[in-house]
Amino acid sequence: MKQIPKWVWLAVSTAVLSLICVFGFLLVVGRVFHPPPETSASAGPEAVRFLDLPADAKAIRYWDHWHDQIAAFETTESEFRAIFPAVEFQEISEPIPYISGGYGNPDRPPFHTGNGESTSATAGIYFRRSEADGGGELILFDRERQTGYYELALW
């Protein structure tokens, strides 16, 4: 069995350490240079830039950060469906919780424990896509409260 020269070990370990440093740097820079979250407990439809809300949507609450987007708003079911024309919704058959309050503070996301108010939809329509890394998308319309809800988490 032939022994690996010392210079090969040194080159490989230097390359691995360099890659770790570059990855760490990019991770830190990426998080530092993302804009702060935008949030409101009472906004107009134009404020929610990640959805094309109807002009007559009411009680609009939202959270928009580079990896999380959440909006809750009052509208009709037909206007809600028009926002998501390509989505194939299912009828809600068991309660689905969604974040109905806790918006408006950029230092405290509404999904943190104890900050947001949760409501459960028992009648309406929904679409859910879940990712292995914990991310995904929930789109639902709560018929009882005439409330649309959208949540996207990248992880």
One Martini backbone bead per residue (centre of mass of N, CA, C, O) as a GRO file, in nm:
protein
  155
    1MET     BB    1   0.096   0.038   0.023
    2LYS     BB    2   0.054   0.368  -0.052
    3GLN     BB    3   0.158   0.672   0.043
    4ILE     BB    4   0.043   0.981   0.102
    5PRO     BB    5   0.137   1.273   0.043
    6LYS     BB    6   0.160   1.560   0.226
    7TRP     BB    7   0.072   1.768   0.003
    8VAL     BB    8  -0.210   1.643  -0.044
    9TRP     BB    9  -0.327   1.683   0.237
   10LEU     BB   10  -0.285   1.989   0.239
   11ALA     BB   11  -0.458   2.056  -0.011
   12VAL     BB   12  -0.725   1.931   0.081
   13SER     BB   13  -0.757   2.080   0.354
   14THR     BB   14  -0.750   2.365   0.230
   15ALA     BB   15  -0.997   2.332   0.045
   16VAL     BB   16  -1.205   2.265   0.263
   17LEU     BB   17  -1.166   2.520   0.437
   18SER     BB   18  -1.234   2.718   0.212
   19LEU     BB   19  -1.525   2.622   0.162
   20ILE     BB   20  -1.629   2.677   0.444
   21CYS     BB   21  -1.569   2.981   0.447
   22VAL     BB   22  -1.735   3.061   0.199
   23PHE     BB   23  -2.006   2.955   0.298
   24GLY     BB   24  -2.017   3.121   0.559
   25PHE     BB   25  -1.999   3.398   0.427
   26LEU     BB   26  -2.255   3.371   0.246
   27LEU     BB   27  -2.451   3.326   0.476
   28VAL     BB   28  -2.404   3.590   0.628
   29VAL     BB   29  -2.445   3.790   0.395
   30GLY     BB   30  -2.728   3.697   0.315
   31ARG     BB   31  -2.861   3.775   0.592
   32VAL     BB   32  -2.766   4.074   0.620
   33PHE     BB   33  -2.870   4.182   0.313
   34HIS     BB   34  -3.144   4.150   0.389
   35PRO     BB   35  -3.427   4.274   0.430
   36PRO     BB   36  -3.645   4.369   0.627
   37PRO     BB   37  -3.934   4.320   0.742
   38GLU     BB   38  -4.270   4.324   0.635
   39THR     BB   39  -4.550   4.472   0.821
   40SER     BB   40  -4.913   4.436   0.901
   41ALA     BB   41  -5.239   4.494   1.064
   42SER     BB   42  -5.309   4.739   0.839
   43ALA     BB   43  -5.375   4.716   0.498
   44GLY     BB   44  -5.340   4.751   0.173
   45PRO     BB   45  -5.334   4.576  -0.120
   46GLU     BB   46  -5.057   4.709  -0.227
   47ALA     BB   47  -4.862   4.607   0.009
   48VAL     BB   48  -4.897   4.318  -0.115
   49ARG     BB   49  -4.651   4.207  -0.336
   50PHE     BB   50  -4.702   3.873  -0.344
   51LEU     BB   51  -5.001   3.969  -0.410
   52ASP     BB   52  -5.315   3.996  -0.600
   53LEU     BB   53  -5.525   4.186  -0.461
   54PRO     BB   54  -5.817   4.296  -0.417
   55ALA     BB   55  -5.940   4.616  -0.382
   56ASP     BB   56  -6.174   4.503  -0.158
   57ALA     BB   57  -5.996   4.419   0.049
   58LYS     BB   58  -5.986   4.331   0.397
   59ALA     BB   59  -5.816   4.302   0.676
   60ILE     BB   60  -5.498   4.338   0.624
   61ARG     BB   61  -5.244   4.094   0.683
   62TYR     BB   62  -4.873   4.094   0.707
   63TRP     BB   63  -4.571   3.899   0.603
   64ASP     BB   64  -4.237   4.003   0.472
   65HIS     BB   65  -3.983   3.784   0.393
   66TRP     BB   66  -3.742   3.620   0.215
   67HIS     BB   67  -3.871   3.322   0.351
   68ASP     BB   68  -4.152   3.471   0.433
   69GLN     BB   69  -4.511   3.451   0.350
   70ILE     BB   70  -4.794   3.637   0.483
   71ALA     BB   71  -5.164   3.630   0.450
   72ALA     BB   72  -5.458   3.811   0.567
   73PHE     BB   73  -5.802   3.828   0.435
   74GLU     BB   74  -6.091   3.988   0.323
   75THR     BB   75  -6.323   3.804   0.111
   76THR     BB   76  -6.428   3.641  -0.150
   77GLU     BB   77  -6.424   3.341  -0.301
   78SER     BB   78  -6.403   3.436  -0.596
   79GLU     BB   79  -6.163   3.631  -0.549
   80PHE     BB   80  -5.973   3.422  -0.434
   81ARG     BB   81  -5.962   3.231  -0.683
   82ALA     BB   82  -5.846   3.459  -0.876
   83ILE     BB   83  -5.557   3.460  -0.746
   84PHE     BB   84  -5.566   3.116  -0.797
   85PRO     BB   85  -5.626   2.971  -1.094
   86ALA     BB   86  -5.414   2.704  -1.082
   87VAL     BB   87  -5.545   2.598  -0.829
   88GLU     BB   88  -5.622   2.291  -0.660
   89PHE     BB   89  -5.877   2.258  -0.462
   90GLN     BB   90  -5.995   2.162  -0.142
   91GLU     BB   91  -6.192   2.046   0.087
   92ILE     BB   92  -6.262   2.091   0.408
   93SER     BB   93  -6.255   1.815   0.664
   94GLU     BB   94  -6.055   1.954   0.867
   95PRO     BB   95  -5.903   2.139   1.072
   96ILE     BB   96  -5.721   2.450   0.986
   97PRO     BB   97  -5.461   2.622   1.080
   98TYR     BB   98  -5.414   2.984   1.121
   99ILE     BB   99  -5.282   3.308   1.095
  100SER     BB  100  -5.466   3.598   1.229
  101GLY     BB  101  -5.232   3.717   1.417
  102GLY     BB  102  -4.939   3.926   1.499
  103TYR     BB  103  -4.907   4.165   1.331
  104GLY     BB  104  -4.660   4.456   1.290
  105ASN     BB  105  -4.382   4.322   1.405
  106PRO     BB  106  -4.054   4.297   1.292
  107ASP     BB  107  -3.940   4.144   1.568
  108ARG     BB  108  -4.225   3.959   1.551
  109PRO     BB  109  -4.331   3.698   1.430
  110PRO     BB  110  -4.642   3.541   1.395
  111PHE     BB  111  -4.511   3.233   1.429
  112HIS     BB  112  -4.440   3.280   1.706
  113THR     BB  113  -4.467   3.186   2.007
  114GLY     BB  114  -4.718   3.402   2.145
  115ASN     BB  115  -4.784   3.609   1.899
  116GLY     BB  116  -4.991   3.458   1.749
  117GLU     BB  117  -5.305   3.408   1.610
  118SER     BB  118  -5.520   3.132   1.604
  119THR     BB  119  -5.708   2.972   1.346
  120SER     BB  120  -5.982   2.762   1.236
  121ALA     BB  121  -6.072   2.591   0.956
  122THR     BB  122  -6.391   2.410   0.874
  123ALA     BB  123  -6.469   2.581   0.611
  124GLY     BB  124  -6.361   2.519   0.271
  125ILE     BB  125  -6.050   2.586   0.113
  126TYR     BB  126  -5.743   2.406  -0.007
  127PHE     BB  127  -5.374   2.422  -0.017
  128ARG     BB  128  -5.094   2.182   0.002
  129ARG     BB  129  -4.729   2.216   0.037
  130SER     BB  130  -4.463   1.994   0.118
  131GLU     BB  131  -4.141   1.988   0.249
  132ALA     BB  132  -3.867   1.823   0.379
  133ASP     BB  133  -3.744   2.106   0.515
  134GLY     BB  134  -4.039   2.256   0.612
  135GLY     BB  135  -4.153   2.369   0.381
  136GLY     BB  136  -4.411   2.570   0.204
  137GLU     BB  137  -4.774   2.569   0.131
  138LEU     BB  138  -5.064   2.777   0.222
  139ILE     BB  139  -5.402   2.773   0.094
  140LEU     BB  140  -5.695   2.954   0.215
  141PHE     BB  141  -6.059   2.939   0.273
  142ASP     BB  142  -6.277   3.090   0.510
  143ARG     BB  143  -6.614   3.085   0.514
  144GLU     BB  144  -6.699   3.186   0.796
  145ARG     BB  145  -6.486   3.456   0.767
  146GLN     BB  146  -6.402   3.547   0.483
  147THR     BB  147  -6.094   3.419   0.462
  148GLY     BB  148  -5.780   3.467   0.345
  149TYR     BB  149  -5.481   3.249   0.298
  150TYR     BB  150  -5.115   3.292   0.299
  151GLU     BB  151  -4.828   3.053   0.289
  152LEU     BB  152  -4.464   3.091   0.273
  153ALA     BB  153  -4.193   2.849   0.307
  154LEU     BB  154  -3.865   2.771   0.227
  155TRP     BB  155  -3.806   2.614   0.543
   0.00000   0.00000   0.00000
